[in-house]
Each structure stands twice: as C-alpha cells, then as structure tokens.
PDB file of C-alpha atoms in Angstrom:
ATOM      1  CA  UNK A  77     -16.772  -0.571 -42.383  1.00  0.00           C
ATOM      2  CA  UNK A  78     -16.478   3.157 -42.836  1.00  0.00           C
ATOM      3  CA  UNK A  79     -18.146   3.974 -46.073  1.00  0.00           C
ATOM      4  CA  UNK A  80     -16.272   1.967 -48.701  1.00  0.00           C
ATOM      5  CA  UNK A  81     -12.950   1.743 -46.931  1.00  0.00           C
ATOM      6  CA  UNK A  82     -11.242  -1.644 -46.513  1.00  0.00           C
ATOM      7  CA  UNK A  83      -9.533  -3.121 -43.490  1.00  0.00           C
ATOM      8  CA  UNK A  84      -7.440  -1.523 -40.764  1.00  0.00           C
ATOM      9  CA  UNK A  85      -4.328  -3.219 -39.434  1.00  0.00           C
ATOM     10  CA  UNK A  86      -3.794  -2.762 -35.722  1.00  0.00           C
ATOM     11  CA  UNK A  87      -4.958  -0.683 -32.819  1.00  0.00           C
ATOM     12  CA  UNK A  88      -1.558   0.847 -32.064  1.00  0.00           C
ATOM     13  CA  UNK A  89      -2.106   4.428 -30.905  1.00  0.00           C
ATOM     14  CA  UNK A  90      -0.309   5.997 -33.868  1.00  0.00           C
ATOM     15  CA  UNK A  91      -2.517   4.122 -36.337  1.00  0.00           C
ATOM     16  CA  UNK A  92      -5.907   4.845 -34.822  1.00  0.00           C
ATOM     17  CA  UNK A  93      -7.965   7.992 -34.369  1.00  0.00           C
ATOM     18  CA  UNK A  94     -10.565   9.352 -31.984  1.00  0.00           C
ATOM     19  CA  UNK A  95     -13.068  11.825 -33.419  1.00  0.00           C
ATOM     20  CA  UNK A  96     -14.823  14.178 -31.021  1.00  0.00           C
ATOM     21  CA  UNK A  97     -17.965  16.113 -31.930  1.00  0.00           C
ATOM     22  CA  UNK A  98     -19.027  18.625 -29.276  1.00  0.00           C
ATOM     23  CA  UNK A  99     -20.111  22.259 -29.600  1.00  0.00           C
ATOM     24  CA  UNK A 100     -18.430  23.148 -26.286  1.00  0.00           C
ATOM     25  CA  UNK A 101     -14.868  24.298 -27.010  1.00  0.00           C
ATOM     26  CA  UNK A 102     -13.756  23.671 -23.429  1.00  0.00           C
ATOM     27  CA  UNK A 103     -14.910  20.058 -23.632  1.00  0.00           C
ATOM     28  CA  UNK A 104     -13.115  19.593 -26.952  1.00  0.00           C
ATOM     29  CA  UNK A 105      -9.916  21.057 -25.502  1.00  0.00           C
ATOM     30  CA  UNK A 106     -10.078  18.878 -22.388  1.00  0.00           C
ATOM     31  CA  UNK A 107     -10.696  15.691 -24.394  1.00  0.00           C
ATOM     32  CA  UNK A 108      -7.986  16.546 -26.872  1.00  0.00           C
ATOM     33  CA  UNK A 109      -5.500  16.936 -24.047  1.00  0.00           C
ATOM     34  CA  UNK A 110      -6.658  13.676 -22.419  1.00  0.00           C
ATOM     35  CA  UNK A 111      -6.393  11.569 -25.567  1.00  0.00           C
ATOM     36  CA  UNK A 112      -3.083  13.047 -26.666  1.00  0.00           C
ATOM     37  CA  UNK A 113      -1.649  12.384 -23.197  1.00  0.00           C
ATOM     38  CA  UNK A 114      -1.918   8.655 -23.877  1.00  0.00           C
ATOM     39  CA  UNK A 115      -0.589   8.924 -27.440  1.00  0.00           C
ATOM     40  CA  UNK A 116      -3.871   8.830 -29.309  1.00  0.00           C
ATOM     41  CA  UNK A 117      -4.448  10.734 -32.516  1.00  0.00           C
ATOM     42  CA  UNK A 118      -7.515  12.941 -32.133  1.00  0.00           C
ATOM     43  CA  UNK A 119      -9.556  15.246 -34.346  1.00  0.00           C
ATOM     44  CA  UNK A 120     -12.081  17.761 -33.042  1.00  0.00           C
ATOM     45  CA  UNK A 121     -15.314  19.031 -34.589  1.00  0.00           C
ATOM     46  CA  UNK A 122     -17.712  21.645 -33.279  1.00  0.00           C
ATOM     47  CA  UNK A 123     -20.675  20.439 -35.345  1.00  0.00           C
ATOM     48  CA  UNK A 124     -21.960  17.273 -36.962  1.00  0.00           C
ATOM     49  CA  UNK A 125     -21.794  18.806 -40.444  1.00  0.00           C
ATOM     50  CA  UNK A 126     -18.049  19.383 -40.045  1.00  0.00           C
ATOM     51  CA  UNK A 127     -17.496  15.695 -39.321  1.00  0.00           C
ATOM     52  CA  UNK A 128     -19.548  14.595 -42.326  1.00  0.00           C
ATOM     53  CA  UNK A 129     -17.174  16.519 -44.590  1.00  0.00           C
ATOM     54  CA  UNK A 130     -14.219  14.556 -43.226  1.00  0.00           C
ATOM     55  CA  UNK A 131     -12.784  11.694 -45.261  1.00  0.00           C
ATOM     56  CA  UNK A 132     -12.393   8.837 -42.797  1.00  0.00           C
ATOM     57  CA  UNK A 133      -9.030   7.053 -43.191  1.00  0.00           C
ATOM     58  CA  UNK A 134      -8.677   3.304 -43.195  1.00  0.00           C
ATOM     59  CA  UNK A 135      -7.650   2.894 -39.560  1.00  0.00           C
ATOM     60  CA  UNK A 136      -9.417   1.837 -36.342  1.00  0.00           C
ATOM     61  CA  UNK A 137     -11.485   4.788 -35.148  1.00  0.00           C
ATOM     62  CA  UNK A 138     -14.266   5.753 -32.799  1.00  0.00           C
ATOM     63  CA  UNK A 139     -16.560   8.727 -32.409  1.00  0.00           C
ATOM     64  CA  UNK A 140     -17.053  10.551 -29.103  1.00  0.00           C
ATOM     65  CA  UNK A 141     -20.298  12.406 -29.577  1.00  0.00           C
ATOM     66  CA  UNK A 142     -22.257  14.909 -27.493  1.00  0.00           C
ATOM     67  CA  UNK A 143     -25.863  13.808 -27.454  1.00  0.00           C
ATOM     68  CA  UNK A 144     -27.140  17.378 -27.623  1.00  0.00           C
ATOM     69  CA  UNK A 145     -25.669  19.144 -30.626  1.00  0.00           C
ATOM     70  CA  UNK A 146     -26.871  22.355 -32.273  1.00  0.00           C
ATOM     71  CA  UNK A 147     -29.037  21.718 -35.308  1.00  0.00           C
ATOM     72  CA  UNK A 148     -29.208  17.931 -35.021  1.00  0.00           C
ATOM     73  CA  UNK A 149     -29.208  15.766 -31.914  1.00  0.00           C
ATOM     74  CA  UNK A 150     -26.435  13.269 -31.371  1.00  0.00           C
ATOM     75  CA  UNK A 151     -28.939  10.426 -31.646  1.00  0.00           C
ATOM     76  CA  UNK A 152     -30.269  11.692 -34.966  1.00  0.00           C
ATOM     77  CA  UNK A 153     -26.704  12.179 -36.167  1.00  0.00           C
ATOM     78  CA  UNK A 154     -25.915   8.591 -35.202  1.00  0.00           C
ATOM     79  CA  UNK A 155     -28.809   7.455 -37.406  1.00  0.00           C
ATOM     80  CA  UNK A 156     -27.609   9.718 -40.207  1.00  0.00           C
ATOM     81  CA  UNK A 157     -24.143   8.169 -40.054  1.00  0.00           C
ATOM     82  CA  UNK A 158     -25.576   4.679 -40.374  1.00  0.00           C
ATOM     83  CA  UNK A 159     -27.634   5.697 -43.410  1.00  0.00           C
ATOM     84  CA  UNK A 160     -24.509   7.216 -44.972  1.00  0.00           C
ATOM     85  CA  UNK A 161     -22.661   3.922 -44.589  1.00  0.00           C
ATOM     86  CA  UNK A 162     -20.244   5.329 -42.000  1.00  0.00           C
ATOM     87  CA  UNK A 163     -19.953   2.666 -39.351  1.00  0.00           C
ATOM     88  CA  UNK A 164     -17.717   3.123 -36.358  1.00  0.00           C
ATOM     89  CA  UNK A 165     -18.194   2.684 -32.605  1.00  0.00           C
ATOM     90  CA  UNK A 166     -19.914   5.662 -30.973  1.00  0.00           C
ATOM     91  CA  UNK A 167     -19.448   6.808 -27.389  1.00  0.00           C
ATOM     92  CA  UNK A 168     -22.101   9.273 -26.262  1.00  0.00           C
ATOM     93  CA  UNK A 169     -21.533  12.064 -23.769  1.00  0.00           C
ATOM     94  CA  UNK A 170     -24.380  13.861 -22.108  1.00  0.00           C
ATOM     95  CA  UNK A 171     -25.160  16.127 -19.212  1.00  0.00           C
ATOM     96  CA  UNK A 172     -28.808  15.222 -19.530  1.00  0.00           C
ATOM     97  CA  UNK A 173     -28.698  11.442 -19.632  1.00  0.00           C
ATOM     98  CA  UNK A 174     -31.794   9.429 -18.956  1.00  0.00           C
ATOM     99  CA  UNK A 175     -32.660   5.761 -19.381  1.00  0.00           C
ATOM    100  CA  UNK A 176     -34.806   6.045 -22.557  1.00  0.00           C
ATOM    101  CA  UNK A 177     -32.117   8.118 -24.278  1.00  0.00           C
ATOM    102  CA  UNK A 178     -29.309   5.720 -23.364  1.00  0.00           C
ATOM    103  CA  UNK A 179     -31.381   2.692 -24.409  1.00  0.00           C
ATOM    104  CA  UNK A 180     -32.076   4.252 -27.809  1.00  0.00           C
ATOM    105  CA  UNK A 181     -28.390   5.069 -28.231  1.00  0.00           C
ATOM    106  CA  UNK A 182     -27.309   1.530 -27.372  1.00  0.00           C
ATOM    107  CA  UNK A 183     -29.912  -0.032 -29.661  1.00  0.00           C
ATOM    108  CA  UNK A 184     -28.616   2.152 -32.487  1.00  0.00           C
ATOM    109  CA  UNK A 185     -25.103   0.801 -31.961  1.00  0.00           C
ATOM    110  CA  UNK A 186     -23.473   3.048 -29.355  1.00  0.00           C
ATOM    111  CA  UNK A 187     -20.791   1.210 -27.406  1.00  0.00           C
ATOM    112  CA  UNK A 188     -20.946   3.399 -24.306  1.00  0.00           C
ATOM    113  CA  UNK A 189     -22.898   6.242 -22.745  1.00  0.00           C
ATOM    114  CA  UNK A 190     -21.075   8.560 -20.319  1.00  0.00           C
ATOM    115  CA  UNK A 191     -22.760  11.222 -18.244  1.00  0.00           C
ATOM    116  CA  UNK A 192     -20.863  14.461 -17.660  1.00  0.00           C
ATOM    117  CA  UNK A 193     -18.847  14.944 -15.581  1.00  0.00           C
ATOM    118  CA  UNK A 194     -17.161  11.589 -16.154  1.00  0.00           C
ATOM    119  CA  UNK A 195     -13.825  10.306 -14.901  1.00  0.00           C
ATOM    120  CA  UNK A 196     -10.933  10.517 -17.349  1.00  0.00           C
ATOM    121  CA  UNK A 197     -10.253   6.817 -16.871  1.00  0.00           C
ATOM    122  CA  UNK A 198     -13.846   5.915 -17.718  1.00  0.00           C
ATOM    123  CA  UNK A 199     -13.542   7.792 -21.008  1.00  0.00           C
ATOM    124  CA  UNK A 200     -10.159   6.233 -21.817  1.00  0.00           C
ATOM    125  CA  UNK A 201     -11.459   2.743 -21.041  1.00  0.00           C
ATOM    126  CA  UNK A 202     -14.455   3.324 -23.318  1.00  0.00           C
ATOM    127  CA  UNK A 203     -12.286   4.693 -26.135  1.00  0.00           C
ATOM    128  CA  UNK A 204      -9.715   1.898 -26.066  1.00  0.00           C
ATOM    129  CA  UNK A 205     -12.503  -0.703 -26.013  1.00  0.00           C
ATOM    130  CA  UNK A 206     -14.181   1.034 -28.969  1.00  0.00           C
ATOM    131  CA  UNK A 207     -10.922   1.161 -30.960  1.00  0.00           C
ATOM    132  CA  UNK A 208     -10.371  -2.538 -30.374  1.00  0.00           C
ATOM    133  CA  UNK A 209     -13.943  -3.267 -31.507  1.00  0.00           C
ATOM    134  CA  UNK A 210     -13.404  -1.274 -34.683  1.00  0.00           C
ATOM    135  CA  UNK A 211     -10.057  -2.948 -35.367  1.00  0.00           C
ATOM    136  CA  UNK A 212     -11.715  -6.361 -35.224  1.00  0.00           C
ATOM    137  CA  UNK A 213     -14.527  -5.196 -37.503  1.00  0.00           C
ATOM    138  CA  UNK A 214     -12.087  -3.776 -40.034  1.00  0.00           C
ATOM    139  CA  UNK A 215     -10.023  -6.965 -39.982  1.00  0.00           C
ATOM    140  CA  UNK A 216     -13.187  -8.990 -40.589  1.00  0.00           C
ATOM    141  CA  UNK A 217     -14.245  -6.712 -43.451  1.00  0.00           C
ATOM    142  CA  UNK A 218     -10.804  -7.027 -45.003  1.00  0.00           C
ATOM    143  CA  UNK A 219     -10.829 -10.822 -44.691  1.00  0.00           C
ATOM    144  CA  UNK A 220     -14.208 -11.087 -46.411  1.00  0.00           C
ATOM    145  CA  UNK A 221     -13.131  -8.665 -49.145  1.00  0.00           C
ATOM    146  CA  UNK A 222     -10.059 -10.817 -49.821  1.00  0.00           C
ATOM    147  CA  UNK A 223     -12.175 -13.971 -49.953  1.00  0.00           C
ATOM    148  CA  UNK A 224     -14.610 -12.305 -52.357  1.00  0.00           C
ATOM    149  CA  UNK A 225     -11.726 -11.320 -54.643  1.00  0.00           C
ATOM    150  CA  UNK A 226     -10.417 -14.900 -54.599  1.00  0.00           C
ATOM    151  CA  UNK A 227     -13.891 -16.234 -55.342  1.00  0.00           C
ATOM    152  CA  UNK A 228     -14.319 -13.886 -58.307  1.00  0.00           C
ATOM    153  CA  UNK A 229     -11.073 -15.246 -59.758  1.00  0.00           C
ATOM    154  CA  UNK A 230     -12.731 -18.656 -60.165  1.00  0.00           C
ATOM    155  CA  UNK A 231     -14.152 -19.683 -63.518  1.00  0.00           C
ATOM    156  CA  UNK A 232     -17.914 -20.404 -63.691  1.00  0.00           C
ATOM    157  CA  UNK A 233     -17.180 -24.134 -63.705  1.00  0.00           C
ATOM    158  CA  UNK A 234     -14.839 -23.855 -60.720  1.00  0.00           C
ATOM    159  CA  UNK A 235     -17.558 -21.976 -58.826  1.00  0.00           C
ATOM    160  CA  UNK A 236     -19.953 -24.779 -59.629  1.00  0.00           C
ATOM    161  CA  UNK A 237     -17.482 -27.383 -58.390  1.00  0.00           C
ATOM    162  CA  UNK A 238     -16.932 -25.372 -55.209  1.00  0.00           C
ATOM    163  CA  UNK A 239     -20.676 -25.222 -54.581  1.00  0.00           C
ATOM    164  CA  UNK A 240     -21.031 -29.000 -54.847  1.00  0.00           C
ATOM    165  CA  UNK A 241     -17.891 -29.768 -52.858  1.00  0.00           C
ATOM    166  CA  UNK A 242     -18.832 -27.455 -49.975  1.00  0.00           C
ATOM    167  CA  UNK A 243     -22.215 -29.187 -49.792  1.00  0.00           C
ATOM    168  CA  UNK A 244     -20.354 -32.402 -49.005  1.00  0.00           C
ATOM    169  CA  UNK A 245     -20.403 -34.178 -52.359  1.00  0.00           C
ATOM    170  CA  UNK A 246     -17.510 -36.463 -53.240  1.00  0.00           C
ATOM    171  CA  UNK A 247     -15.578 -35.970 -56.476  1.00  0.00           C
ATOM    172  CA  UNK A 248     -17.401 -38.903 -58.100  1.00  0.00           C
ATOM    173  CA  UNK A 249     -20.782 -37.415 -57.146  1.00  0.00           C
ATOM    174  CA  UNK A 250     -19.778 -33.990 -58.445  1.00  0.00           C
ATOM    175  CA  UNK A 251     -18.669 -35.585 -61.699  1.00  0.00           C
ATOM    176  CA  UNK A 252     -22.077 -37.215 -62.062  1.00  0.00           C
ATOM    177  CA  UNK A 253     -23.919 -33.951 -61.315  1.00  0.00           C
ATOM    178  CA  UNK A 254     -21.858 -31.964 -63.822  1.00  0.00           C
ATOM    179  CA  UNK A 255     -21.427 -34.611 -66.505  1.00  0.00           C
ATOM    180  CA  UNK A 256     -17.642 -34.529 -66.197  1.00  0.00           C
ATOM    181  CA  UNK A 257     -14.971 -37.138 -65.598  1.00  0.00           C
ATOM    182  CA  UNK A 258     -13.750 -37.571 -62.040  1.00  0.00           C
ATOM    183  CA  UNK A 259     -10.235 -36.577 -63.136  1.00  0.00           C
ATOM    184  CA  UNK A 260     -11.572 -33.274 -64.515  1.00  0.00           C
ATOM    185  CA  UNK A 261     -13.408 -32.595 -61.262  1.00  0.00           C
ATOM    186  CA  UNK A 262     -10.206 -33.255 -59.310  1.00  0.00           C
ATOM    187  CA  UNK A 263      -8.370 -30.709 -61.472  1.00  0.00           C
ATOM    188  CA  UNK A 264     -11.097 -28.106 -60.987  1.00  0.00           C
ATOM    189  CA  UNK A 265     -11.171 -28.822 -57.253  1.00  0.00           C
ATOM    190  CA  UNK A 266      -7.401 -28.351 -57.029  1.00  0.00           C
ATOM    191  CA  UNK A 267      -7.709 -25.023 -58.847  1.00  0.00           C
ATOM    192  CA  UNK A 268     -10.457 -23.938 -56.454  1.00  0.00           C
ATOM    193  CA  UNK A 269      -8.339 -24.763 -53.389  1.00  0.00           C
ATOM    194  CA  UNK A 270      -5.337 -22.926 -54.816  1.00  0.00           C
ATOM    195  CA  UNK A 271      -7.236 -19.814 -55.919  1.00  0.00           C
ATOM    196  CA  UNK A 272      -9.202 -19.592 -52.660  1.00  0.00           C
ATOM    197  CA  UNK A 273      -5.962 -19.883 -50.668  1.00  0.00           C
ATOM    198  CA  UNK A 274      -7.153 -22.805 -48.515  1.00  0.00           C
ATOM    199  CA  UNK A 275      -5.508 -26.100 -47.641  1.00  0.00           C
ATOM    200  CA  UNK A 276      -8.424 -28.240 -46.526  1.00  0.00           C
ATOM    201  CA  UNK A 277     -12.072 -28.875 -47.302  1.00  0.00           C
ATOM    202  CA  UNK A 278     -12.963 -27.541 -43.852  1.00  0.00           C
ATOM    203  CA  UNK A 279     -11.241 -24.238 -44.709  1.00  0.00           C
ATOM    204  CA  UNK A 280     -13.102 -24.097 -48.028  1.00  0.00           C
ATOM    205  CA  UNK A 281     -16.431 -24.673 -46.274  1.00  0.00           C
ATOM    206  CA  UNK A 282     -15.669 -21.884 -43.800  1.00  0.00           C
ATOM    207  CA  UNK A 283     -14.762 -19.560 -46.665  1.00  0.00           C
ATOM    208  CA  UNK A 284     -18.066 -20.344 -48.380  1.00  0.00           C
ATOM    209  CA  UNK A 285     -19.943 -19.627 -45.149  1.00  0.00           C
ATOM    210  CA  UNK A 286     -18.206 -16.267 -44.716  1.00  0.00           C
ATOM    211  CA  UNK A 287     -19.172 -15.321 -48.270  1.00  0.00           C
ATOM    212  CA  UNK A 288     -22.774 -16.393 -47.662  1.00  0.00           C
ATOM    213  CA  UNK A 289     -22.533 -19.028 -50.418  1.00  0.00           C
ATOM    214  CA  UNK A 290     -23.877 -21.815 -48.253  1.00  0.00           C
ATOM    215  CA  UNK A 291     -27.152 -19.929 -47.730  1.00  0.00           C
ATOM    216  CA  UNK A 292     -27.444 -19.068 -51.409  1.00  0.00           C
ATOM    217  CA  UNK A 293     -26.576 -22.463 -52.796  1.00  0.00           C
ATOM    218  CA  UNK A 294     -28.117 -24.663 -50.099  1.00  0.00           C
TER     219      UNK A 294
END
C-alpha cells in the first residue's frame, strides 16, 4: 500500500504510472520516451526530495530509481520510502552495480536491478512485471480493507459468535459457551454470514484468517 491509499483496479496502461527518479536529464528523457511509446503514464523527478512531495494516486505504480542520487543514495532513499509508509515496487538503475549493492537492494524489496546501459526490452519487462506486482498488492489491500469494514459492522455478540464458529464449534456448543439458546446463536450466525458477505463456513474461516482473527482468538 502506498501510504494510506486503498486498492487499485487494473494494470491497464492508462490506469498505472511509472515514476522515474534520476538526476541525469538525458536518462529521464530517454525513459520517458520509452515508456510513453508503449502507452504508459510516466512522471519524472530529478531528485528524491521532489518525489517525496508527490501525492501518489491510487493506481498500480512502480519506481525506477537511480542508485546514485545527489544528496541521498538510491538505497537510502528506498529505506526512507519504507519508513514513510510508501510501498511500491522499485527497479534500480546503476552504472556502478556490484553484487553487495544489488543484494542489499533486493533484500530491501527491489524487484529488479538493471545495469546501465540496459536494453529497452529489459526495462519494459521489469516495469510491466512491477506494475502487475503492485496491482496484486493493491487488490489484496483493498480486499482486506473491505473485510475489516464488514467485521466492524458486527455487534460485539456477533463477533463473539464468529470467533467460536471459526474455531469449529457447532451452534449447540457456541450456545453453551455463551449461555444463549441455540436458536439465538443461529440468528447471530446468520447475521454474521450476511454482514461478512460470505456464503459458507469455509469462506468465513478464510475471512477470519485474512483479518488475523484466528491468530488472535486461537
């Protein structure tokens, strides 16, 4: 997720964006031309500070980043982004690549590491793969956010019923645990299924797992 944005929709070229941070104007111009030639939206920045001032829209995105930037290195900037809660796939470019540097970049979450001069196709392949990765992440974030909103719509008693049911207890057992009639438990359980937007117990269990409820309540 990028900061506190919610989910993206698709990775169609008109609804995704490639951000490029490089202090070399000729590199920025060449990459801009390359990305636009395949219909990608692109935004260019000459310094890391310029990018940090940008409000990131809620669409699949990736960052193409020179590893050696003035003021702050690309690797340090990558760390700074993570601390700021800005999470998107990063593709590093460098004319000075070495194994320790690339390993550190990958461990910090970079999806690719290209040494200049690189082939246009290699860059395009890396960018499209990164956009697809971000689309999936945004979709996942959106799905969890929706589930959390559904869960918060439950009453305290319905949450309690959901916790017991997703642990595998039958209605009669839940009734005994909560001191309720079995009919009342069935009503609460029906409300839980409806509010959570699921049709089966298996779906409810999966929803609980996605929300981390199974770990909390186990």
